[in-house]
Amino acid sequence: LVLSSIFLDVLTRPTHATKTDWKTIEGAIAGLRGLLVNFSKEFFSADEKNFRVLYNIIAASIELQEGAGIQRYDVQREGLCFISKHAVLLKRYLTEDAQSMFEKLAKLCAHNNTKLRHLALEAMDEFLTNVGSELVSGVRERAKDVETFTFFARSFFKLLQDTNSTMHQTSLAIRGLGKMAVPLRQFHGEAELI
């Protein structure tokens, strides 16, 4: 797909952190998100490395660029929308990088910007759904899956036990535990669910 190559080229070229660069990046992520609705199979069958390249772009796009002159968070919003729409395409990489991605998303889930926070919660739901699915798929080594699951379980229980947790953090912990119910049953038995 020529169009996907153009989008990836725009997203992988060095930027100078100008307003024009950020708008171009935002547009390329939005274009790629739209393209993948209908042509995801063709995109990924063209070159296996597209998975990793795309994941790296999306992971970088949701990082807050403090001091970069961004006030509207357009690039972050597009990255979050991409995760919400296409997390299933990147679930392998989301799972491999689960701790870092969770921390980025959790930070955005607590952001003061209401729209950004709402999009981050949607992306977090899709992220947790797909990571939970990947953990029980048997594709990775069981030890790695257990380690990833343990990270989430500890994070969620820590949020629930912390008396200083905000309403959003408590909600995130409860939703996260629900998304991890199947891995919990697989790694710790059904008795833990009841």
mmCIF file of C-alpha atoms in Angstrom:
data_model
loop_
_atom_site.group_PDB
_atom_site.id
_atom_site.type_symbol
_atom_site.label_atom_id
_atom_site.label_comp_id
_atom_site.label_asym_id
_atom_site.label_seq_id
_atom_site.Cartn_x
_atom_site.Cartn_y
_atom_site.Cartn_z
ATOM 1 C CA LEU A 1 0.000 0.000 0.000
ATOM 2 C CA VAL A 2 1.559 3.246 -1.178
ATOM 3 C CA LEU A 3 -0.550 5.367 1.156
ATOM 4 C CA SER A 4 0.572 3.480 4.256
ATOM 5 C CA SER A 5 4.204 3.905 3.163
ATOM 6 C CA ILE A 6 3.667 7.654 2.915
ATOM 7 C CA PHE A 7 2.124 7.786 6.407
ATOM 8 C CA LEU A 8 4.937 5.709 7.920
ATOM 9 C CA ASP A 9 7.554 7.824 6.152
ATOM 10 C CA VAL A 10 6.052 10.993 7.608
ATOM 11 C CA LEU A 11 5.898 9.447 11.064
ATOM 12 C CA THR A 12 9.452 8.104 11.058
ATOM 13 C CA ARG A 13 11.250 11.151 9.710
ATOM 14 C CA PRO A 14 12.959 13.376 12.281
ATOM 15 C CA THR A 15 10.959 16.346 13.511
ATOM 16 C CA HIS A 16 12.045 19.717 14.790
ATOM 17 C CA ALA A 17 9.159 20.013 17.257
ATOM 18 C CA THR A 18 7.541 22.848 15.355
ATOM 19 C CA LYS A 19 3.809 23.408 15.270
ATOM 20 C CA THR A 20 3.788 22.292 11.613
ATOM 21 C CA ASP A 21 5.583 19.045 12.474
ATOM 22 C CA TRP A 22 3.054 18.231 15.204
ATOM 23 C CA LYS A 23 0.105 18.884 12.887
ATOM 24 C CA THR A 24 1.698 16.668 10.215
ATOM 25 C CA ILE A 25 2.247 13.873 12.748
ATOM 26 C CA GLU A 26 -1.331 14.213 13.976
ATOM 27 C CA GLY A 27 -2.637 14.020 10.395
ATOM 28 C CA ALA A 28 -0.479 11.001 9.520
ATOM 29 C CA ILE A 29 -1.663 9.051 12.594
ATOM 30 C CA ALA A 30 -5.288 9.933 11.797
ATOM 31 C CA GLY A 31 -4.800 8.912 8.167
ATOM 32 C CA LEU A 32 -3.185 5.631 9.122
ATOM 33 C CA ARG A 33 -5.924 4.940 11.674
ATOM 34 C CA GLY A 34 -8.552 5.424 8.964
ATOM 35 C CA LEU A 35 -6.643 3.370 6.406
ATOM 36 C CA LEU A 36 -6.299 0.417 8.764
ATOM 37 C CA VAL A 37 -10.061 0.183 9.240
ATOM 38 C CA ASN A 38 -10.298 -1.364 5.782
ATOM 39 C CA PHE A 39 -6.760 -2.404 4.873
ATOM 40 C CA SER A 40 -5.076 -3.737 8.015
ATOM 41 C CA LYS A 41 -4.338 -7.151 6.484
ATOM 42 C CA GLU A 42 -2.613 -5.614 3.464
ATOM 43 C CA PHE A 43 -0.657 -3.192 5.626
ATOM 44 C CA PHE A 44 0.829 -5.851 7.862
ATOM 45 C CA SER A 45 1.341 -8.470 5.178
ATOM 46 C CA ALA A 46 3.452 -5.973 3.207
ATOM 47 C CA ASP A 47 6.259 -6.034 5.794
ATOM 48 C CA GLU A 48 6.382 -7.683 9.215
ATOM 49 C CA LYS A 49 8.462 -4.840 10.641
ATOM 50 C CA ASN A 50 5.461 -2.529 10.150
ATOM 51 C CA PHE A 51 4.078 -3.901 13.430
ATOM 52 C CA ARG A 52 7.077 -2.768 15.471
ATOM 53 C CA VAL A 53 7.476 0.542 13.644
ATOM 54 C CA LEU A 54 3.811 1.380 14.109
ATOM 55 C CA TYR A 55 3.837 0.389 17.771
ATOM 56 C CA ASN A 56 6.887 2.568 18.448
ATOM 57 C CA ILE A 57 5.204 5.520 16.737
ATOM 58 C CA ILE A 58 1.981 5.132 18.704
ATOM 59 C CA ALA A 59 3.817 4.620 22.016
ATOM 60 C CA ALA A 60 5.828 7.793 21.398
ATOM 61 C CA SER A 61 2.772 9.753 20.278
ATOM 62 C CA ILE A 62 0.941 9.400 23.586
ATOM 63 C CA GLU A 63 3.804 10.730 25.676
ATOM 64 C CA LEU A 64 3.100 14.212 26.912
ATOM 65 C CA GLN A 65 5.510 16.669 25.342
ATOM 66 C CA GLU A 66 5.922 19.114 28.191
ATOM 67 C CA GLY A 67 7.408 22.396 27.067
ATOM 68 C CA ALA A 68 7.010 21.575 23.362
ATOM 69 C CA GLY A 69 4.436 24.297 22.798
ATOM 70 C CA ILE A 70 1.551 21.841 22.642
ATOM 71 C CA GLN A 71 -1.555 23.010 24.390
ATOM 72 C CA ARG A 72 -4.257 21.075 22.600
ATOM 73 C CA TYR A 73 -2.739 17.574 22.871
ATOM 74 C CA ASP A 74 -3.709 16.741 19.278
ATOM 75 C CA VAL A 75 -0.955 14.170 18.740
ATOM 76 C CA GLN A 76 -1.706 12.442 22.040
ATOM 77 C CA ARG A 77 -5.417 12.347 21.217
ATOM 78 C CA GLU A 78 -4.726 10.726 17.842
ATOM 79 C CA GLY A 79 -2.437 8.159 19.479
ATOM 80 C CA LEU A 80 -5.117 7.335 22.047
ATOM 81 C CA CYS A 81 -7.775 7.043 19.336
ATOM 82 C CA PHE A 82 -5.456 4.713 17.435
ATOM 83 C CA ILE A 83 -5.081 2.450 20.476
ATOM 84 C CA SER A 84 -8.835 2.478 21.049
ATOM 85 C CA LYS A 85 -9.522 1.471 17.466
ATOM 86 C CA HIS A 86 -6.592 -0.822 16.635
ATOM 87 C CA ALA A 87 -5.164 -2.243 19.886
ATOM 88 C CA VAL A 88 -5.920 -5.740 18.642
ATOM 89 C CA LEU A 89 -3.462 -5.243 15.771
ATOM 90 C CA LEU A 90 -0.678 -4.326 18.191
ATOM 91 C CA LYS A 91 -1.516 -6.600 21.128
ATOM 92 C CA ARG A 92 1.780 -8.490 20.929
ATOM 93 C CA TYR A 93 3.779 -5.291 21.389
ATOM 94 C CA LEU A 94 1.330 -3.823 23.884
ATOM 95 C CA THR A 95 1.836 -6.956 25.988
ATOM 96 C CA GLU A 96 5.625 -7.006 25.636
ATOM 97 C CA ASP A 97 5.747 -3.346 26.688
ATOM 98 C CA ALA A 98 2.812 -3.558 29.090
ATOM 99 C CA GLN A 99 4.362 -1.872 32.102
ATOM 100 C CA SER A 100 5.601 1.176 30.207
ATOM 101 C CA MET A 101 2.377 1.526 28.224
ATOM 102 C CA PHE A 102 0.243 1.144 31.347
ATOM 103 C CA GLU A 103 2.192 3.902 33.088
ATOM 104 C CA LYS A 104 1.785 6.246 30.098
ATOM 105 C CA LEU A 105 -1.934 5.542 29.831
ATOM 106 C CA ALA A 106 -2.478 5.808 33.599
ATOM 107 C CA LYS A 107 -0.826 9.231 33.571
ATOM 108 C CA LEU A 108 -3.157 10.353 30.785
ATOM 109 C CA CYS A 109 -6.181 8.851 32.593
ATOM 110 C CA ALA A 110 -5.488 11.333 35.407
ATOM 111 C CA HIS A 111 -4.879 14.335 33.137
ATOM 112 C CA ASN A 112 -6.658 17.640 33.792
ATOM 113 C CA ASN A 113 -7.833 17.919 30.173
ATOM 114 C CA THR A 114 -11.257 16.249 30.205
ATOM 115 C CA LYS A 115 -11.256 15.139 26.572
ATOM 116 C CA LEU A 116 -7.746 13.720 26.820
ATOM 117 C CA ARG A 117 -8.667 11.882 30.037
ATOM 118 C CA HIS A 118 -11.806 10.406 28.423
ATOM 119 C CA LEU A 119 -9.836 9.181 25.391
ATOM 120 C CA ALA A 120 -7.152 7.774 27.694
ATOM 121 C CA LEU A 121 -9.762 5.769 29.617
ATOM 122 C CA GLU A 122 -11.118 4.329 26.368
ATOM 123 C CA ALA A 123 -7.596 3.461 25.216
ATOM 124 C CA MET A 124 -6.823 1.927 28.614
ATOM 125 C CA ASP A 125 -9.908 -0.309 28.353
ATOM 126 C CA GLU A 126 -8.835 -1.558 24.920
ATOM 127 C CA PHE A 127 -5.241 -1.927 26.059
ATOM 128 C CA LEU A 128 -6.217 -4.027 29.091
ATOM 129 C CA THR A 129 -8.690 -6.117 27.070
ATOM 130 C CA ASN A 130 -6.059 -6.973 24.471
ATOM 131 C CA VAL A 131 -3.237 -7.559 26.938
ATOM 132 C CA GLY A 132 -5.510 -9.833 28.984
ATOM 133 C CA SER A 133 -6.379 -11.756 25.841
ATOM 134 C CA GLU A 134 -2.724 -12.055 24.832
ATOM 135 C CA LEU A 135 -1.728 -13.265 28.310
ATOM 136 C CA VAL A 136 -4.015 -16.293 28.054
ATOM 137 C CA SER A 137 -3.362 -17.023 24.379
ATOM 138 C CA GLY A 138 -0.303 -19.167 25.049
ATOM 139 C CA VAL A 139 1.748 -17.316 22.428
ATOM 140 C CA ARG A 140 4.412 -16.124 24.882
ATOM 141 C CA GLU A 141 6.351 -17.993 27.551
ATOM 142 C CA ARG A 142 4.175 -18.680 30.577
ATOM 143 C CA ALA A 143 6.732 -17.103 32.923
ATOM 144 C CA LYS A 144 6.574 -13.812 30.994
ATOM 145 C CA ASP A 145 2.774 -13.903 31.005
ATOM 146 C CA VAL A 146 2.702 -14.515 34.763
ATOM 147 C CA GLU A 147 5.187 -11.682 35.296
ATOM 148 C CA THR A 148 3.077 -9.275 33.239
ATOM 149 C CA PHE A 149 -0.110 -10.356 34.984
ATOM 150 C CA THR A 150 1.542 -9.980 38.407
ATOM 151 C CA PHE A 151 2.534 -6.418 37.538
ATOM 152 C CA PHE A 152 -1.095 -5.554 36.759
ATOM 153 C CA ALA A 153 -2.504 -7.329 39.809
ATOM 154 C CA ARG A 154 -0.084 -5.529 42.117
ATOM 155 C CA SER A 155 -0.751 -2.175 40.454
ATOM 156 C CA PHE A 156 -4.516 -2.545 40.742
ATOM 157 C CA PHE A 157 -4.483 -3.792 44.336
ATOM 158 C CA LYS A 158 -2.084 -1.001 45.307
ATOM 159 C CA LEU A 159 -4.505 1.565 43.857
ATOM 160 C CA LEU A 160 -7.427 -0.019 45.714
ATOM 161 C CA GLN A 161 -5.596 -0.117 49.045
ATOM 162 C CA ASP A 162 -4.212 3.412 48.818
ATOM 163 C CA THR A 163 -6.467 5.756 50.766
ATOM 164 C CA ASN A 164 -5.153 8.651 48.670
ATOM 165 C CA SER A 165 -6.306 7.122 45.358
ATOM 166 C CA THR A 166 -8.618 9.362 43.407
ATOM 167 C CA MET A 167 -12.005 8.277 42.137
ATOM 168 C CA HIS A 168 -10.472 7.838 38.666
ATOM 169 C CA GLN A 169 -7.660 5.652 40.000
ATOM 170 C CA THR A 170 -10.072 3.484 41.977
ATOM 171 C CA SER A 171 -12.292 3.120 38.922
ATOM 172 C CA LEU A 172 -9.265 2.204 36.817
ATOM 173 C CA ALA A 173 -8.228 -0.467 39.331
ATOM 174 C CA ILE A 174 -11.704 -2.010 39.446
ATOM 175 C CA ARG A 175 -12.057 -2.011 35.665
ATOM 176 C CA GLY A 176 -8.534 -3.368 35.294
ATOM 177 C CA LEU A 177 -9.210 -6.278 37.614
ATOM 178 C CA GLY A 178 -12.329 -7.067 35.616
ATOM 179 C CA LYS A 179 -10.343 -7.053 32.361
ATOM 180 C CA MET A 180 -7.791 -9.386 33.966
ATOM 181 C CA ALA A 181 -10.348 -11.902 35.293
ATOM 182 C CA VAL A 182 -9.479 -14.592 32.737
ATOM 183 C CA PRO A 183 -5.715 -14.324 33.335
ATOM 184 C CA LEU A 184 -6.409 -14.345 37.085
ATOM 185 C CA ARG A 185 -8.348 -17.589 36.728
ATOM 186 C CA GLN A 186 -5.672 -19.123 34.509
ATOM 187 C CA PHE A 187 -2.672 -18.179 36.669
ATOM 188 C CA HIS A 188 -4.184 -18.368 40.154
ATOM 189 C CA GLY A 189 -7.266 -20.547 39.880
ATOM 190 C CA GLU A 190 -10.974 -19.915 40.001
ATOM 191 C CA ALA A 191 -11.024 -19.687 43.781
ATOM 192 C CA GLU A 192 -9.407 -16.232 43.490
ATOM 193 C CA LEU A 193 -12.403 -14.951 41.520
ATOM 194 C CA ILE A 194 -15.021 -15.826 44.090
#
